[in-house]
GROMACS .gro file of C-alpha atoms in nm:
model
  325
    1UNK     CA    1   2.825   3.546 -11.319
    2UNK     CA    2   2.670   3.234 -11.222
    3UNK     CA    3   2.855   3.204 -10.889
    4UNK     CA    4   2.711   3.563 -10.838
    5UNK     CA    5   2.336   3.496 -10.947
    6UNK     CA    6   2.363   3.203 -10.662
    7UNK     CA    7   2.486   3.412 -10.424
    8UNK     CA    8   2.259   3.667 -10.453
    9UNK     CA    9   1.987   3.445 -10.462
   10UNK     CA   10   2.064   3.244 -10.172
   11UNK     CA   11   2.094   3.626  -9.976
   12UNK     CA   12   1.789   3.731 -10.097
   13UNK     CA   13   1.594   3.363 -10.013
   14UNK     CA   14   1.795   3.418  -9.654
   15UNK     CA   15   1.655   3.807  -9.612
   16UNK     CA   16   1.301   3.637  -9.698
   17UNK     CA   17   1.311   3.402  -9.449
   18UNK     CA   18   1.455   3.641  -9.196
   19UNK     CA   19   1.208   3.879  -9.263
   20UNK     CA   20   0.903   3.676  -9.285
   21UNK     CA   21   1.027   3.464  -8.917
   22UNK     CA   22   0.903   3.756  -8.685
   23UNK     CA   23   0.544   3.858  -8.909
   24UNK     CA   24   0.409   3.528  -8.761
   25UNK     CA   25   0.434   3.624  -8.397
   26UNK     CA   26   0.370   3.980  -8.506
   27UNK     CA   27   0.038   3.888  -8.698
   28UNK     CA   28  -0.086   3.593  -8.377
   29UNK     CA   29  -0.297   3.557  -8.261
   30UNK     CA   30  -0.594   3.659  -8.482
   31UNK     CA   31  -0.839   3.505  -8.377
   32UNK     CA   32  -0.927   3.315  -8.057
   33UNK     CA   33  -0.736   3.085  -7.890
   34UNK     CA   34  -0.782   2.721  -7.718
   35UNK     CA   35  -0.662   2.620  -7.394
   36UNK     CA   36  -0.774   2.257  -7.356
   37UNK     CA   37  -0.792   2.141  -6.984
   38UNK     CA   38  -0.830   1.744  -6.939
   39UNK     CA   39  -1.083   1.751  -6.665
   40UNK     CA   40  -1.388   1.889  -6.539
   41UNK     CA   41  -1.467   2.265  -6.497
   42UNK     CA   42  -1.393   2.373  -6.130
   43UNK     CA   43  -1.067   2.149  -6.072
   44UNK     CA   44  -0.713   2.318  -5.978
   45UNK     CA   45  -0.621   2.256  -6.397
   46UNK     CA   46  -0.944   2.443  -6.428
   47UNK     CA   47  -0.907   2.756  -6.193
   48UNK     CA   48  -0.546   2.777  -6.291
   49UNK     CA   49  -0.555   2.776  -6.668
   50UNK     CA   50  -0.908   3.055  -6.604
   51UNK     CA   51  -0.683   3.286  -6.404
   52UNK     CA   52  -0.380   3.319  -6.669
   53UNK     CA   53  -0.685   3.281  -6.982
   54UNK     CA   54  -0.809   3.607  -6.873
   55UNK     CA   55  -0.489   3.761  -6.808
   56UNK     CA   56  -0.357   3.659  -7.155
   57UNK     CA   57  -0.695   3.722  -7.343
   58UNK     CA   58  -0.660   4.119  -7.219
   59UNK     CA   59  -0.241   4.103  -7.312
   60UNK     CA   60  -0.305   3.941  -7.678
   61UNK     CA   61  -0.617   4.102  -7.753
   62UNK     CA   62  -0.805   3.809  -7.859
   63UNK     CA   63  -1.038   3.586  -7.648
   64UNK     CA   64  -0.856   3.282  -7.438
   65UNK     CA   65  -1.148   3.027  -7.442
   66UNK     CA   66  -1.076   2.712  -7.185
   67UNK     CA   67  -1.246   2.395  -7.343
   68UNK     CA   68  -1.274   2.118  -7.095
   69UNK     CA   69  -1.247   1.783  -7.221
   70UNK     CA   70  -1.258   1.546  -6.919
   71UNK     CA   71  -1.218   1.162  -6.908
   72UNK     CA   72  -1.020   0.850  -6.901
   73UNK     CA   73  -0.739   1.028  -6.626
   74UNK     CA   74  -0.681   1.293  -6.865
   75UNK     CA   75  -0.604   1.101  -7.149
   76UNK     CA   76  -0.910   1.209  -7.371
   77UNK     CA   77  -0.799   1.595  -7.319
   78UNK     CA   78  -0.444   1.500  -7.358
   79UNK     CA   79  -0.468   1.345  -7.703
   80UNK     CA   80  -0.703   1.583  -7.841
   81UNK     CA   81  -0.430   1.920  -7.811
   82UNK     CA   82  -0.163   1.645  -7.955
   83UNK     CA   83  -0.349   1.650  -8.187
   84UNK     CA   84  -0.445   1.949  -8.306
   85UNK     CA   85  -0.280   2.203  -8.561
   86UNK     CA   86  -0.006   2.324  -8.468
   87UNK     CA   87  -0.070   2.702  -8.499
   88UNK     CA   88  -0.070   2.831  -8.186
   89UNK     CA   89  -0.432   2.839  -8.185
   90UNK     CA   90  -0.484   2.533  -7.954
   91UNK     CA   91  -0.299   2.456  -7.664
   92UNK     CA   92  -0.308   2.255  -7.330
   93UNK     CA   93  -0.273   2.324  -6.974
   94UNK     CA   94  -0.060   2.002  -6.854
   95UNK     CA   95   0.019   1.932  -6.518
   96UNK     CA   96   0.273   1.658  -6.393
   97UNK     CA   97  -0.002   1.398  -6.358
   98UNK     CA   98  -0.076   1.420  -6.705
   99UNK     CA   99   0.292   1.508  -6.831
  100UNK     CA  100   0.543   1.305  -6.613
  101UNK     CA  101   0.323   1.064  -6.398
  102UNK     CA  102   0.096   0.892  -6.669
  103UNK     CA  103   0.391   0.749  -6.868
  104UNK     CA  104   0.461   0.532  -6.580
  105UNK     CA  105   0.133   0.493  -6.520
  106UNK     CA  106   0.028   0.353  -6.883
  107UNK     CA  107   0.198   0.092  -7.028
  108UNK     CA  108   0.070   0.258  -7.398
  109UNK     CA  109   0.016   0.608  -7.394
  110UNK     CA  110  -0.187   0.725  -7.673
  111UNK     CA  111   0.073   1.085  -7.675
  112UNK     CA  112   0.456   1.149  -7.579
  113UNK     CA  113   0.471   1.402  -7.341
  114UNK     CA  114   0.827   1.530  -7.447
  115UNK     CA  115   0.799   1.436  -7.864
  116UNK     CA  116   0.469   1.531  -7.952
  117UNK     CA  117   0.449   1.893  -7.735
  118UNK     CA  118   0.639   2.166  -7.706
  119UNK     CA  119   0.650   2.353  -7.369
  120UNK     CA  120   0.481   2.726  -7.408
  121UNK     CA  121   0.580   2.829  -7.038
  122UNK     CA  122   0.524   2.704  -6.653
  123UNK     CA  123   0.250   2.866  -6.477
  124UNK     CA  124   0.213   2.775  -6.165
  125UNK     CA  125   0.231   2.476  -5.851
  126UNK     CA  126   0.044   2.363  -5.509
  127UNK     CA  127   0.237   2.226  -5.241
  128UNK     CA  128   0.020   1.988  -5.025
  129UNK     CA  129   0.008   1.970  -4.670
  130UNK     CA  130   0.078   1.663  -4.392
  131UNK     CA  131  -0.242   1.610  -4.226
  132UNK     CA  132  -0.339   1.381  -3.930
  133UNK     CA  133  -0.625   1.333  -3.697
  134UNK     CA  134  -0.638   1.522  -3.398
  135UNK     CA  135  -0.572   1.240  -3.202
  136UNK     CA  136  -0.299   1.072  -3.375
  137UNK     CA  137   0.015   1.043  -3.129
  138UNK     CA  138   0.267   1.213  -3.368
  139UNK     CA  139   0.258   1.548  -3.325
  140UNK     CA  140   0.562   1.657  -3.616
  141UNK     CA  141   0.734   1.473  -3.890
  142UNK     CA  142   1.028   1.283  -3.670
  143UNK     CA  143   0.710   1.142  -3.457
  144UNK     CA  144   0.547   1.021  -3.770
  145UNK     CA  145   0.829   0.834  -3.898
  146UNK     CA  146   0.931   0.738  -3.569
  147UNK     CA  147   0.595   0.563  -3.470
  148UNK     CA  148   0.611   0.436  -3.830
  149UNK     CA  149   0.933   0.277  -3.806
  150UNK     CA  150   0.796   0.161  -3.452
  151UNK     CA  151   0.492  -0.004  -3.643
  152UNK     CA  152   0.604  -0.111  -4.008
  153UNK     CA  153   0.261  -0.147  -4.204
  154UNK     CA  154   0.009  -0.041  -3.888
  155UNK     CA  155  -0.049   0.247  -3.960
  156UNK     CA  156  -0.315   0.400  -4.291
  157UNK     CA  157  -0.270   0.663  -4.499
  158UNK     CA  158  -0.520   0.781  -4.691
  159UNK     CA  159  -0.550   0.881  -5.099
  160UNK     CA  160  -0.760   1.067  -5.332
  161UNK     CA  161  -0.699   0.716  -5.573
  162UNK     CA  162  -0.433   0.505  -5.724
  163UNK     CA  163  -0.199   0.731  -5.915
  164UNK     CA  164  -0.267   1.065  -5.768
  165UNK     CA  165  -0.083   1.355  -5.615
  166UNK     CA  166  -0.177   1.209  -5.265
  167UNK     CA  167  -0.036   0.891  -5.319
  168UNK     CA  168   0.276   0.956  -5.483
  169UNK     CA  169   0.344   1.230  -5.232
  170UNK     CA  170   0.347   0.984  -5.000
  171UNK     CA  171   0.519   0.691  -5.141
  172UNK     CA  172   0.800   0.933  -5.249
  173UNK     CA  173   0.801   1.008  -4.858
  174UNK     CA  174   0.835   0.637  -4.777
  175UNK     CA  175   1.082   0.597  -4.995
  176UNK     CA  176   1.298   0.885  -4.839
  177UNK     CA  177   1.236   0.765  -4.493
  178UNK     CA  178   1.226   0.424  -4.488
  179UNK     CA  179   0.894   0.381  -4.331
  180UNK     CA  180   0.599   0.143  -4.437
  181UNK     CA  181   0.220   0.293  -4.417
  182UNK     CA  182  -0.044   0.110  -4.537
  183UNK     CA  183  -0.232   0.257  -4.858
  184UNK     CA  184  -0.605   0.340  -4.859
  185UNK     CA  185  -0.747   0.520  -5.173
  186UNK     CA  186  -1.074   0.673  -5.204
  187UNK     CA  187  -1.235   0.822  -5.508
  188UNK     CA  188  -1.162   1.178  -5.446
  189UNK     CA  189  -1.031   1.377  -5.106
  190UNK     CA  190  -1.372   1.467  -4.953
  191UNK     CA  191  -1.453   1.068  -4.880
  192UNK     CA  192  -1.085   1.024  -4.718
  193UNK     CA  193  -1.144   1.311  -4.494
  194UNK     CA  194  -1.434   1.140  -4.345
  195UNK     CA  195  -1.257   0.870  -4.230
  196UNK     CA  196  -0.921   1.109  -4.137
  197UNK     CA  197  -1.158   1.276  -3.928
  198UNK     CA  198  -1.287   0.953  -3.753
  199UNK     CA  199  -0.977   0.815  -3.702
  200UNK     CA  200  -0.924   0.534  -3.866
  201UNK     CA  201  -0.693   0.621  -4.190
  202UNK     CA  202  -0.520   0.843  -3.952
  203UNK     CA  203  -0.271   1.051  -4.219
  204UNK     CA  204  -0.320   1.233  -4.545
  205UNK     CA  205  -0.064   1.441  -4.772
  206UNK     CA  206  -0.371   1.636  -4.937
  207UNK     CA  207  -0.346   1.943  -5.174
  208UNK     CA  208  -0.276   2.221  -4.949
  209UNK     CA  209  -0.595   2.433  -5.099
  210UNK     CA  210  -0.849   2.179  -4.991
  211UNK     CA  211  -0.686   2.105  -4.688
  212UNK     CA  212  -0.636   2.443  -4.559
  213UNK     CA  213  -0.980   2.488  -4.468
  214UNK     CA  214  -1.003   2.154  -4.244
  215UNK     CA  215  -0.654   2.281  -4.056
  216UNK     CA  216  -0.795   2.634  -4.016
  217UNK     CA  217  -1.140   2.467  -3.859
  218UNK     CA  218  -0.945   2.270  -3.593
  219UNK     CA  219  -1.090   1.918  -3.790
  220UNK     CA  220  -0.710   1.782  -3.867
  221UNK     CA  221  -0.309   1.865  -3.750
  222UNK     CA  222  -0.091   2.015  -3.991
  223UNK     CA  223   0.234   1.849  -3.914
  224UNK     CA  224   0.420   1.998  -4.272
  225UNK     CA  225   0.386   2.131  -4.588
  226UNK     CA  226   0.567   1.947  -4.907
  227UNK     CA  227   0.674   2.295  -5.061
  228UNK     CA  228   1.004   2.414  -5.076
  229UNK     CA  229   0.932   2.721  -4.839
  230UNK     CA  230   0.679   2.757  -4.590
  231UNK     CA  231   0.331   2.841  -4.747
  232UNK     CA  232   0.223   3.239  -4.598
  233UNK     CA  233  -0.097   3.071  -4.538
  234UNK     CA  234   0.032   2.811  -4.298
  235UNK     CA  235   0.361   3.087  -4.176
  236UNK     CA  236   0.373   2.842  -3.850
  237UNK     CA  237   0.388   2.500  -4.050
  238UNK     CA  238   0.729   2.360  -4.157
  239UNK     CA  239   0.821   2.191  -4.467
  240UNK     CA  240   0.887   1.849  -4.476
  241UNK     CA  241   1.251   1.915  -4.509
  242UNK     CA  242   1.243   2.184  -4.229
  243UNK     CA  243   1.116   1.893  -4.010
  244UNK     CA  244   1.353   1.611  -4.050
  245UNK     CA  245   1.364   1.468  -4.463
  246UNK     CA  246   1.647   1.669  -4.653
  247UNK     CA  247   1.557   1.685  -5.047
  248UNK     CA  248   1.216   1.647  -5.015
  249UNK     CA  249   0.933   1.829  -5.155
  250UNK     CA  250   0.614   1.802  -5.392
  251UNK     CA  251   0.405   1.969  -5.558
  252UNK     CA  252   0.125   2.000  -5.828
  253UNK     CA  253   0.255   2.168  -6.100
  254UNK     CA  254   0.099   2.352  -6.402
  255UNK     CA  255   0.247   2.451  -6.766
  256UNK     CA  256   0.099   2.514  -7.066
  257UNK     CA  257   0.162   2.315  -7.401
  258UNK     CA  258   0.111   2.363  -7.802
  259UNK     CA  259   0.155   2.047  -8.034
  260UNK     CA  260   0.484   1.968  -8.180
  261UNK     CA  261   0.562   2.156  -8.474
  262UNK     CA  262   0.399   2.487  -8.393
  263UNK     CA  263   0.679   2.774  -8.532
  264UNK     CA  264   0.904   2.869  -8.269
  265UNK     CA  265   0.798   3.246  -8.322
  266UNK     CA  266   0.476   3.204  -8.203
  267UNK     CA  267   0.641   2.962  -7.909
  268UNK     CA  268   0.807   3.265  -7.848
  269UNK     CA  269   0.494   3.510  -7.839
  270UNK     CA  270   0.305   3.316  -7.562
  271UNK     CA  271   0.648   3.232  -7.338
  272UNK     CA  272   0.658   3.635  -7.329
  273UNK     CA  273   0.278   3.684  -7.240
  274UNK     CA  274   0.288   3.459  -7.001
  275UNK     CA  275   0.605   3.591  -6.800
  276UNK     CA  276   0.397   3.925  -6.831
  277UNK     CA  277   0.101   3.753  -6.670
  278UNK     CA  278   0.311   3.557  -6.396
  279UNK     CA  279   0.402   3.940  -6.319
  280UNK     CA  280   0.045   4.116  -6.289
  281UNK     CA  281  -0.070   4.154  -5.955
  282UNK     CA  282  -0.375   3.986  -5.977
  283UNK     CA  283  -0.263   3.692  -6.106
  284UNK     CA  284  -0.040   3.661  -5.809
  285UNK     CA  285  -0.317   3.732  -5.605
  286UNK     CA  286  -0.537   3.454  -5.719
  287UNK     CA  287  -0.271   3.214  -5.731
  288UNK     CA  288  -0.138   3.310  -5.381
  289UNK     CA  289  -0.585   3.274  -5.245
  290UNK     CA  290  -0.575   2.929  -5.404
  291UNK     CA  291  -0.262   2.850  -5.201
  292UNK     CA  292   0.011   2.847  -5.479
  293UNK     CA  293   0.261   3.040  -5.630
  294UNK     CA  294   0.347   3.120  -6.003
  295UNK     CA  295   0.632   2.918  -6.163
  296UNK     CA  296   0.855   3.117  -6.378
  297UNK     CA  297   1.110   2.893  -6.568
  298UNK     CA  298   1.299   2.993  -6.890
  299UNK     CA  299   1.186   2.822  -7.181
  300UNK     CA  300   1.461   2.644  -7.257
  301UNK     CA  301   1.459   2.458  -6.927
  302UNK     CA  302   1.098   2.278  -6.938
  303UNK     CA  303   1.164   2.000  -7.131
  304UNK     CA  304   1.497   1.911  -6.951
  305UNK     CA  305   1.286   1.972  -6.649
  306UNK     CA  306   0.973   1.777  -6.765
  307UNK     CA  307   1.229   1.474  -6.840
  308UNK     CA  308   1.341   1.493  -6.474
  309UNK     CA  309   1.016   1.480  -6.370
  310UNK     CA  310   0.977   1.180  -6.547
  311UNK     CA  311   1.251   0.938  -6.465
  312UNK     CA  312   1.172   1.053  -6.099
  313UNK     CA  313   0.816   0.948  -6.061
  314UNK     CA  314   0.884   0.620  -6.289
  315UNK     CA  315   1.105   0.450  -6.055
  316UNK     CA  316   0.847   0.631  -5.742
  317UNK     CA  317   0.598   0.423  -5.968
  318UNK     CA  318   0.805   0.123  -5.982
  319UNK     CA  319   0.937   0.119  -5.669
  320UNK     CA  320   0.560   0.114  -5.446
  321UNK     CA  321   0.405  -0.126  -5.732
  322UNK     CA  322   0.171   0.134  -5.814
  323UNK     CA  323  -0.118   0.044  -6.106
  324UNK     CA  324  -0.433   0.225  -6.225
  325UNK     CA  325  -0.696   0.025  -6.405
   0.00000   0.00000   0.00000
C-alpha cells in the first residue's frame, strides 16, 4: 500500500504541475509591461521597440510602456532589465551592439549577454549602405578595393565612434578584402557627413535609414548595401556580395530579452505575440519606411545565434585593435 500511496502521490504532484505550467501564460500579462531601451528616445532601439510595443500592447491587452534608460554605451539600460524580476513584466530590447559587440568591447561587463537573459524573440535588422563622395574615383565595390589596395592606408573612412555599427562594418570589410583605410570617428553620423560631403573622409558604411536621404538628394554615391538582398528602397544598389566580397553582410539587429529565470511559459507567450506582430501589416510597413525588415527566428535558435554573433565580432574586435574608453 505504501508503494501505491507514492505512486499516486507522485501522479497527482505531476498532474499539479502539469496543470498549473500553462495558467501562467494563460493568466500574463496582468498588468503592464516594461520594455527597457538603453538609449535615448528617438534612436533606431527606440522606433523599433515603439512599433512592436503598440502592436503587442493591442495583442496582450495590457499597455507595452518603453522606458528609456540611456547612458554609459548602453550599459546603464542593460544592467537594469538583468536585473529585474524575472516575471515577464520587464524586458529589454537588445541589439547586437549591446548583446554581441560590448563583450569584446569591455574587458568587465557588468551583465552576460547569453547567462543572465533569455531571448523572447528577434524583431527586426537595418542593413547599412556604402557611401562615398561624389567625387571619389571608385565608382562600385571592385574600384574601392582596388584603389585601396593601390593606396594601403591613403585613403579615410569615416565613423559614427569607436565601437559602432559604422566601424565594425567596415573593419569586417577590411578584413574580407584585404585592404587598409584609415579610421576617422566622429561623435555621431551627422558630423561625418559633413566632412563625406567635403571630401576629405571620402567613404562611410552608414545605417541605410539615415543615409538614404543623402543618396536620394544627390549629396553622396551609393556604391552597396551590406544586406543580404537588395534593399526595395535602393532596387538599383547591389549588396556588397553582389559586387565583388562573397559572405559578406551586416546589419543592425534587434531582439527582445527577459532576465534569466523568467518561466518558460510566459517565454513562450511573448515568442507567439511577437511572430503575430512580425505578421501584421503595419508593422511591416513601418519597419519596411525605416528601411528594415522584420527578423523572424525560432526561439530555439537565438542564443546559438547570439553566440555566433559573438565569437564573430570578438576576433573583428581583436583583429583592428579596436578600444572604447
Amino acid at each position: 500500500m505504501s508503494k501505491l500511496h507514492a505512486l499516486a502521490s507522485a501522479a497527482a504532484l505531476a498532474c499539479i504541475a502539469f496543470a498549473a505550467q500553462p495558467l501562467v501564460a494563460d493568466d500574463y500579462p496582468s498588468r503592464p509591461i516594461t520594455d527597457i531601451v538603453a538609449s535615448t528616445p528617438g534612436g533606431g532601439t527606440d522606433i523599433v521597440s515603439r512599433i512592436f510595443g503598440e502592436q503587442l500592447s493591442k495583442q496582450l491587452g495590457q499597455p507595452f510602456v518603453v522606458e528609456n534608460i540611456a547612458g554609459a554605451g548602453s550599459l546603464n539600460g542593460t544592467v537594469a532589465a538583468a536585473r529585474a524580476t524575472p516575471d515577464g513584466y520587464t524586458l529589454q530590447t537588445g541589439l547586437n551592439a549591446s548583446m554581441a559587440v560590448n563583450p569584446s568591447l569591455f574587458a568587465n561587463l557588468p551583465y552576460d549577454p547569453v547567462n543572465g537573459f533569455e531571448p523572447v524573440g528577434m524583431l527586426a535588422q537595418f542593413p547599412f549602405a556604402v557611401v562615398v563622395n561624389n567625387n571619389f574615383p571608385a565608382h562600385s565595390i571592385k574600384e574601392l578595393i582596388e584603389l585601396a589596395k593601390a593606396k594601403p592606408g591613403e585613403i579615410n573612412y569615416a565613423s559614427a565612434g569607436n565601437g559602432t555599427g559604422q566601424h565594425l562594418s567596415m573593419e569586417l570589410f577590411k578584413m574580407m578584402t584585404g585592404i587598409n583605410l584609415a579610421h576617422v570617428p566622429y561623435r555621431g553620423a551627422a558630423p561625418a557627413y559633413s566632412d563625406v560631403l567635403s571630401g576629405q573622409v571620402p567613404v562611410f558604411f552608414d545605417n541605410l535609414a539615415s543615409a538614404l536621404g543623402q543618396i536620394k538628394g544627390g549629396s553622396v554615391r551609393a556604391l552597396a548595401v551590406t544586406g543580404t538582398k537588395r534593399s526595395p528602397l535602393l532596387p538599383d544598389v547591389p549588396t556588397v556580395e553582389e559586387a565583388g566580397v562573397p559572405g559578406y553582410s551586416f546589419y543592425t539587429w534587434f531582439g527582445l530579452w527577459t532576465p534569466k529565470g523568467t518561466p518558460q511559459p510566459i517565454i513562450d507567450r511573448l515568442h507567439s505575440e511577437i511572430q503575430k506582430a512580425q505578421n501584421d501589416p503595419g508593422v511591416k510597413a513601418k519597419i519596411a519606411a525605416a528601411a528594415g525588415e522584420t527578423l523572424d527566428m525560432p526561439l530555439a535558435d537565438i542564443k546559438p545565434f547570439l553566440k555566433a554573433e559573438i565569437a564573430k565580432w570578438g576576433e573583428v574586435v581583436k583583429k583592428a585593435g579596436i578600444q572604447v574608453q
